[in-house]
């Protein structure tokens, strides 16, 4: 009997429809299992997107270094000493640490350090002022919306030029007003605007960029009397070198230059984005495994329910199966019929569960988005895996009942009263 035989399919649906309530309740177990699996995978995706959005706009193989207080005495200097980095450190690192592909020192005022007074005509605002090297765009990439970014000539000649964020434009300029070539006054010092940036970051970091003004570090130090002081550094390694290796070499140079004990682990603060991103990736690998494990167990519970109900159906049809065996029905036709019934019940319930789950993730998910939960989604690959699991589960659910059906002896079955 062919699987495309209309009579065969009519028999499948007649059997499953003989007790609609029982069939519905049994199918609900599979529906709920696959629905919860899809929901949990979507939630995991939203959580992953929310966390990784914090790295958006940053190089994931970057390193940040800043100074703290020493915790160990060294070469006659006491513990608890404050110290600062400077332009000479930049030269030393460039010379002694060839593993550093990008070296980006920075100073800043405003933002979390306080408010810098910025004026243009009658318009004023408080924004973060950041003194940078042109290389900063390697670590924190920007899209240039208008004009240009800083360049080496700006840095070498201590040019008073500025690249501004979108909020600065909105606050200080009228719609349609010429921005490039205009002047703004920062703490009483005039700067020429040469560019407007569009950030690639997300969340709070994007807001910070939008209300920031970027100027050459050399002009920052001169205009605001910072001397040669550097607040903190951003680094990126050359290909083939890990951030951890780069961190070790950079700290070695800085400790020697500032007479910090080689074993003082707290004199410098660091942020290794490569390690941090890898830790998050490992956490989410574990979360995905847990989601699949729990979801699969939930689905298995539904499959067991289908298997049990198919056993009941086989028992109820003992006489019918015996008659079929007696008139020459092959074992394969009986086995395939039982497995087909289990597969149809599993697939129908699973398909509805997948549709409801995808709908909930795609349409209801965005309603609960926030900074830590973004863009929950289920990719097509996951749906294909879920369908594959359903097909295998349906066959598995019908295997034991089909095996029991084969054990039915025609003579004993004909004596059975239904």
Coordinates of C-alpha atoms in Angstrom, one line a residue, residues 7-418:
X7 CA -7.7 5.2 1.6
X8 CA -4.6 5.0 3.8
X9 CA -4.8 8.6 4.7
X10 CA -8.5 8.4 5.3
X11 CA -7.9 5.6 7.7
X12 CA -5.2 7.7 9.6
X13 CA -7.6 10.6 10.1
X14 CA -10.5 8.3 11.0
X15 CA -8.4 6.6 13.7
X16 CA -7.2 9.9 15.1
X17 CA -10.7 11.4 14.9
X18 CA -12.4 8.5 16.6
X19 CA -11.7 10.1 20.0
X20 CA -11.2 13.8 19.4
X21 CA -10.8 14.9 23.0
X22 CA -8.1 12.2 23.6
X23 CA -6.3 13.1 20.4
X24 CA -6.4 16.8 21.1
X25 CA -5.1 16.5 24.7
X26 CA -2.3 14.2 23.5
X27 CA -1.3 16.5 20.7
X28 CA -1.3 19.5 23.1
X29 CA 1.7 17.9 24.8
X30 CA 3.8 18.1 21.6
X31 CA 2.4 21.5 20.7
X32 CA 3.4 22.9 24.1
X33 CA 6.8 21.3 24.0
X34 CA 7.8 22.7 20.6
X35 CA 6.1 26.0 21.4
X36 CA 8.2 26.4 24.6
X37 CA 11.4 25.4 22.8
X38 CA 10.8 28.1 20.1
X39 CA 10.0 30.7 22.8
X40 CA 13.1 29.9 24.9
X41 CA 15.3 30.0 21.8
X42 CA 13.8 33.4 20.8
X43 CA 14.4 34.7 24.4
X44 CA 18.0 33.4 24.3
X45 CA 18.5 35.2 21.0
X46 CA 17.0 38.5 22.4
X47 CA 19.2 38.3 25.5
X48 CA 22.3 37.6 23.4
X49 CA 21.5 40.5 21.0
X50 CA 21.0 42.8 24.0
X51 CA 24.3 41.9 25.6
X52 CA 26.3 41.9 22.4
X53 CA 24.8 45.3 21.5
X54 CA 27.0 46.7 24.3
X55 CA 30.0 45.8 22.1
X56 CA 28.5 47.3 19.0
X57 CA 30.7 50.1 17.7
X58 CA 33.7 48.8 19.6
X59 CA 36.5 46.6 18.4
X60 CA 36.1 43.3 20.2
X61 CA 39.9 42.8 20.2
X62 CA 40.6 46.1 22.0
X63 CA 42.3 46.9 25.3
X64 CA 41.8 49.9 27.6
X65 CA 44.4 50.9 30.2
X66 CA 44.1 53.6 32.9
X67 CA 46.0 54.4 36.1
X68 CA 44.8 53.7 39.7
X69 CA 46.7 53.9 43.0
X70 CA 49.7 51.7 43.7
X71 CA 49.2 49.0 46.3
X72 CA 52.9 48.0 46.8
X73 CA 56.0 50.1 47.7
X74 CA 58.7 50.1 45.1
X75 CA 62.1 51.7 44.7
X76 CA 61.6 54.0 47.7
X77 CA 58.1 55.1 46.7
X78 CA 55.2 54.3 49.1
X79 CA 52.1 52.3 48.4
X80 CA 48.9 54.3 47.8
X81 CA 50.6 56.6 45.3
X82 CA 48.7 58.3 42.6
X83 CA 50.4 58.8 39.2
X84 CA 49.5 59.6 35.6
X85 CA 50.4 58.7 32.1
X86 CA 51.7 61.1 29.5
X87 CA 52.8 61.6 25.9
X88 CA 56.2 60.1 26.5
X89 CA 54.4 56.8 27.4
X90 CA 52.8 56.9 23.9
X91 CA 56.3 57.2 22.3
X92 CA 57.7 54.4 24.5
X93 CA 54.9 52.0 23.8
X94 CA 55.1 52.7 20.1
X95 CA 58.9 51.9 20.2
X96 CA 59.0 49.0 22.7
X97 CA 55.7 47.2 21.9
X98 CA 55.6 46.4 18.2
X99 CA 52.6 44.1 19.0
X100 CA 50.4 47.2 19.3
X101 CA 48.9 47.9 15.9
X102 CA 46.7 50.8 17.3
X103 CA 47.7 53.2 20.1
X104 CA 45.0 55.7 21.0
X105 CA 45.5 57.9 24.0
X106 CA 42.6 60.0 25.2
X107 CA 41.7 62.8 27.6
X108 CA 38.2 64.0 28.2
X109 CA 36.2 66.5 30.2
X110 CA 32.4 66.7 30.5
X111 CA 30.3 63.6 30.3
X112 CA 30.9 61.5 33.5
X113 CA 33.7 63.9 34.6
X114 CA 31.4 66.9 34.7
X115 CA 30.0 69.4 32.2
X116 CA 32.0 71.4 29.7
X117 CA 30.4 74.7 28.6
X118 CA 30.0 74.8 24.8
X119 CA 28.6 77.9 23.1
X120 CA 27.6 78.9 19.6
X121 CA 26.0 82.2 19.3
X122 CA 23.1 82.3 21.8
X123 CA 22.9 78.5 22.0
X124 CA 24.7 76.7 24.7
X125 CA 25.0 73.1 25.9
X126 CA 27.0 70.7 28.1
X127 CA 28.8 67.9 26.2
X128 CA 31.6 65.5 26.6
X129 CA 34.8 66.8 25.1
X130 CA 37.2 64.1 24.0
X131 CA 40.8 64.6 23.0
X132 CA 41.9 61.8 20.7
X133 CA 44.4 60.5 18.1
X134 CA 43.0 59.9 14.6
X135 CA 43.5 56.1 15.4
X136 CA 40.6 56.2 17.7
X137 CA 38.3 55.3 14.8
X138 CA 40.0 51.9 14.6
X139 CA 38.8 51.1 18.1
X140 CA 35.5 52.9 18.1
X141 CA 34.4 53.2 14.5
X142 CA 32.3 56.1 13.3
X143 CA 30.3 56.8 10.2
X144 CA 31.1 60.3 8.9
X145 CA 27.8 61.9 8.2
X146 CA 29.2 65.2 7.0
X147 CA 32.7 66.7 6.5
X148 CA 35.7 64.6 7.7
X149 CA 37.3 63.1 10.7
X150 CA 40.5 64.2 12.4
X151 CA 43.8 63.5 10.7
X152 CA 47.5 63.4 11.5
X153 CA 48.1 67.0 10.4
X154 CA 45.4 68.2 12.8
X155 CA 47.3 66.3 15.6
X156 CA 50.8 67.4 14.6
X157 CA 49.8 71.1 14.2
X158 CA 47.6 71.2 17.3
X159 CA 44.8 72.4 15.1
X160 CA 41.7 73.6 16.9
X161 CA 39.2 71.5 14.9
X162 CA 36.2 69.5 16.1
X163 CA 34.1 66.6 15.0
X164 CA 30.6 66.7 16.7
X165 CA 27.8 64.3 17.4
X166 CA 24.2 64.5 16.3
X167 CA 22.8 65.9 19.6
X168 CA 25.4 68.7 19.5
X169 CA 24.1 69.6 16.0
X170 CA 20.5 69.5 17.1
X171 CA 21.2 71.7 20.1
X172 CA 23.5 74.3 18.7
X173 CA 22.3 74.7 15.0
X174 CA 19.1 75.6 13.3
X175 CA 17.7 73.3 10.6
X176 CA 19.5 73.8 7.3
X177 CA 22.3 75.8 8.8
X178 CA 25.8 75.3 7.5
X179 CA 27.8 73.2 10.0
X180 CA 31.1 72.5 8.3
X181 CA 33.4 75.4 8.8
X182 CA 31.4 77.0 11.6
X183 CA 32.9 77.8 15.0
X184 CA 32.0 76.7 18.5
X185 CA 33.5 77.8 21.7
X186 CA 34.5 75.2 24.3
X187 CA 35.4 76.6 27.7
X188 CA 36.2 80.0 26.0
X189 CA 38.4 78.5 23.3
X190 CA 37.1 78.6 19.7
X191 CA 37.2 75.4 17.5
X192 CA 36.3 75.0 13.9
X193 CA 33.8 72.2 13.1
X194 CA 35.1 69.9 10.4
X195 CA 32.8 66.9 10.6
X196 CA 29.6 65.4 12.0
X197 CA 29.6 61.7 13.0
X198 CA 27.0 59.0 13.1
X199 CA 27.7 56.5 15.8
X200 CA 27.8 52.7 15.2
X201 CA 27.1 52.0 18.9
X202 CA 23.9 51.3 20.7
X203 CA 22.1 52.2 23.9
X204 CA 23.9 54.5 26.4
X205 CA 27.1 54.4 24.4
X206 CA 25.3 55.7 21.3
X207 CA 23.8 58.5 23.4
X208 CA 27.2 59.4 24.7
X209 CA 28.7 59.7 21.2
X210 CA 25.7 61.8 20.1
X211 CA 26.5 64.4 22.8
X212 CA 30.2 64.3 22.4
X213 CA 32.8 66.6 20.7
X214 CA 36.0 65.0 19.4
X215 CA 39.2 67.2 19.0
X216 CA 42.9 66.4 18.5
X217 CA 44.6 65.3 21.8
X218 CA 47.4 67.8 21.2
X219 CA 44.8 70.7 20.9
X220 CA 43.0 69.4 24.0
X221 CA 46.2 69.4 26.1
X222 CA 47.1 72.9 24.9
X223 CA 43.7 74.5 25.1
X224 CA 42.7 73.1 28.5
X225 CA 46.1 73.2 30.2
X226 CA 46.6 69.5 30.5
X227 CA 50.3 69.6 29.7
X228 CA 51.3 66.2 28.3
X229 CA 48.9 64.2 30.6
X230 CA 47.0 61.3 29.2
X231 CA 43.9 60.0 30.9
X232 CA 43.7 56.5 29.4
X233 CA 44.7 54.4 26.4
X234 CA 43.0 52.2 23.8
X235 CA 45.0 49.6 22.1
X236 CA 44.5 46.9 19.4
X237 CA 47.1 44.1 18.7
X238 CA 48.6 43.1 15.3
X239 CA 47.3 40.0 13.7
X240 CA 48.3 36.8 15.5
X241 CA 48.7 38.5 18.9
X242 CA 46.0 38.1 21.6
X243 CA 44.9 41.1 23.6
X244 CA 46.1 39.3 26.8
X245 CA 49.7 39.2 25.3
X246 CA 49.5 42.8 24.3
X247 CA 48.2 43.8 27.8
X248 CA 51.2 42.0 29.4
X249 CA 53.7 43.9 27.3
X250 CA 52.1 47.3 27.6
X251 CA 51.8 47.0 31.4
X252 CA 55.4 45.9 31.6
X253 CA 56.5 49.1 29.8
X254 CA 54.2 51.4 31.8
X255 CA 55.2 49.9 35.2
X256 CA 58.9 50.3 34.4
X257 CA 58.4 53.9 33.3
X258 CA 56.3 54.9 36.4
X259 CA 58.3 52.9 38.9
X260 CA 55.4 50.5 39.8
X261 CA 56.2 47.2 41.4
X262 CA 56.1 44.4 38.7
X263 CA 53.7 42.4 40.8
X264 CA 51.3 45.3 41.6
X265 CA 48.1 44.1 39.9
X266 CA 46.0 47.1 41.0
X267 CA 48.1 50.0 39.9
X268 CA 46.6 49.9 36.5
X269 CA 43.0 49.3 35.5
X270 CA 42.3 47.4 32.3
X271 CA 39.4 46.3 30.2
X272 CA 40.1 43.4 27.8
X273 CA 37.2 43.4 25.4
X274 CA 38.5 40.2 23.7
X275 CA 38.3 38.2 27.0
X276 CA 35.0 39.9 28.0
X277 CA 33.4 39.0 24.7
X278 CA 34.7 35.4 24.8
X279 CA 33.2 35.1 28.3
X280 CA 29.8 36.2 27.1
X281 CA 30.0 33.9 24.2
X282 CA 30.8 30.9 26.5
X283 CA 27.9 31.9 28.8
X284 CA 25.5 32.0 25.9
X285 CA 26.8 28.7 24.6
X286 CA 25.8 27.2 27.9
X287 CA 22.5 29.0 27.9
X288 CA 21.7 27.6 24.4
X289 CA 22.6 24.1 25.5
X290 CA 20.3 24.5 28.6
X291 CA 17.5 25.8 26.4
X292 CA 17.8 22.9 24.0
X293 CA 18.0 20.4 26.9
X294 CA 15.0 21.7 28.7
X295 CA 13.0 22.2 25.5
X296 CA 13.9 18.7 24.3
X297 CA 12.8 17.2 27.7
X298 CA 9.5 19.1 27.4
X299 CA 9.1 17.8 23.8
X300 CA 10.0 14.2 24.9
X301 CA 7.2 14.4 27.5
X302 CA 4.8 15.1 24.7
X303 CA 6.2 12.4 22.6
X304 CA 5.8 9.9 25.4
X305 CA 2.2 10.9 25.7
X306 CA 1.7 10.2 22.0
X307 CA 3.5 6.9 22.3
X308 CA 1.2 5.9 25.2
X309 CA -1.9 6.9 23.4
X310 CA -0.8 4.9 20.3
X311 CA -0.4 1.9 22.5
X312 CA -4.0 2.3 23.7
X313 CA -5.1 2.7 20.1
X314 CA -3.2 -0.5 19.1
X315 CA -4.9 -2.4 22.0
X316 CA -8.3 -1.1 21.0
X317 CA -7.6 -2.3 17.4
X318 CA -6.2 -5.7 18.4
X319 CA -9.0 -7.6 16.6
X320 CA -8.7 -5.4 13.5
X321 CA -5.0 -6.0 13.3
X322 CA -5.5 -9.7 13.8
X323 CA -7.9 -9.9 10.9
X324 CA -5.4 -8.0 8.7
X325 CA -2.7 -10.4 9.6
X326 CA -5.0 -13.4 8.9
X327 CA -5.9 -12.2 5.4
X328 CA -2.2 -11.7 4.5
X329 CA -1.3 -8.1 5.5
X330 CA 2.4 -7.8 5.6
X331 CA 4.1 -6.8 8.9
X332 CA 5.6 -3.8 7.1
X333 CA 2.2 -2.4 6.1
X334 CA 0.9 -2.7 9.7
X335 CA 4.1 -1.1 11.2
X336 CA 4.1 1.7 8.6
X337 CA 0.4 2.4 9.3
X338 CA 0.9 2.8 13.1
X339 CA 4.1 4.9 12.6
X340 CA 2.3 7.1 10.0
X341 CA -0.6 7.7 12.5
X342 CA 1.9 8.7 15.2
X343 CA 3.9 10.9 12.7
X344 CA 0.8 12.7 11.5
X345 CA -0.3 13.5 15.1
X346 CA 3.2 14.6 16.1
X347 CA 3.7 16.7 12.9
X348 CA 0.4 18.5 13.0
X349 CA 0.7 19.4 16.7
X350 CA 4.4 20.4 16.2
X351 CA 3.7 22.5 13.2
X352 CA 1.0 24.4 15.1
X353 CA 3.5 24.8 18.0
X354 CA 6.2 26.1 15.6
X355 CA 3.8 28.6 14.0
X356 CA 2.6 29.9 17.3
X357 CA 6.1 30.1 18.7
X358 CA 7.6 32.0 15.7
X359 CA 4.6 34.4 15.8
X360 CA 5.1 35.0 19.5
X361 CA 8.9 35.7 19.0
X362 CA 8.6 37.8 15.9
X363 CA 5.5 39.9 16.9
X364 CA 5.2 39.8 20.6
X365 CA 9.0 39.8 21.3
X366 CA 9.7 43.4 20.2
X367 CA 7.0 44.7 22.6
X368 CA 9.2 43.8 25.5
X369 CA 12.6 45.0 24.1
X370 CA 14.9 47.1 26.3
X371 CA 18.7 47.7 26.4
X372 CA 19.4 44.2 27.7
X373 CA 16.9 42.4 25.5
X374 CA 16.8 43.2 21.7
X375 CA 15.5 41.8 18.5
X376 CA 14.5 38.3 19.6
X377 CA 14.3 36.1 16.5
X378 CA 14.3 32.5 15.2
X379 CA 16.3 31.8 12.2
X380 CA 15.3 29.4 9.4
X381 CA 18.0 27.0 10.3
X382 CA 16.5 26.6 13.8
X383 CA 13.1 26.0 12.3
X384 CA 14.5 23.2 10.1
X385 CA 16.1 21.6 13.1
X386 CA 12.8 21.7 15.0
X387 CA 11.0 20.1 12.0
X388 CA 13.7 17.4 11.9
X389 CA 13.3 16.8 15.6
X390 CA 9.5 16.5 15.1
X391 CA 9.8 13.9 12.3
X392 CA 12.3 11.8 14.2
X393 CA 10.1 12.1 17.4
X394 CA 7.0 11.1 15.5
X395 CA 8.7 8.0 14.1
X396 CA 10.0 7.2 17.6
X397 CA 6.5 7.7 19.1
X398 CA 5.1 5.1 16.8
X399 CA 7.9 2.5 17.0
X400 CA 6.9 0.9 20.3
X401 CA 3.2 0.7 19.4
X402 CA 4.1 -0.7 16.0
X403 CA 6.3 -3.3 17.6
X404 CA 3.4 -4.3 20.0
X405 CA 1.1 -4.6 16.9
X406 CA 3.5 -7.1 15.3
X407 CA 3.4 -9.3 18.5
X408 CA -0.4 -9.7 18.0
X409 CA -1.1 -13.3 16.8
X410 CA -4.0 -13.5 14.4
X411 CA -5.7 -16.5 16.2
X412 CA -5.6 -14.8 19.6
X413 CA -6.6 -11.5 18.1
X414 CA -9.8 -13.0 16.6
X415 CA -10.8 -14.3 20.0
X416 CA -10.5 -10.7 21.5
X417 CA -13.7 -8.8 22.3
X418 CA -13.4 -5.0 21.7

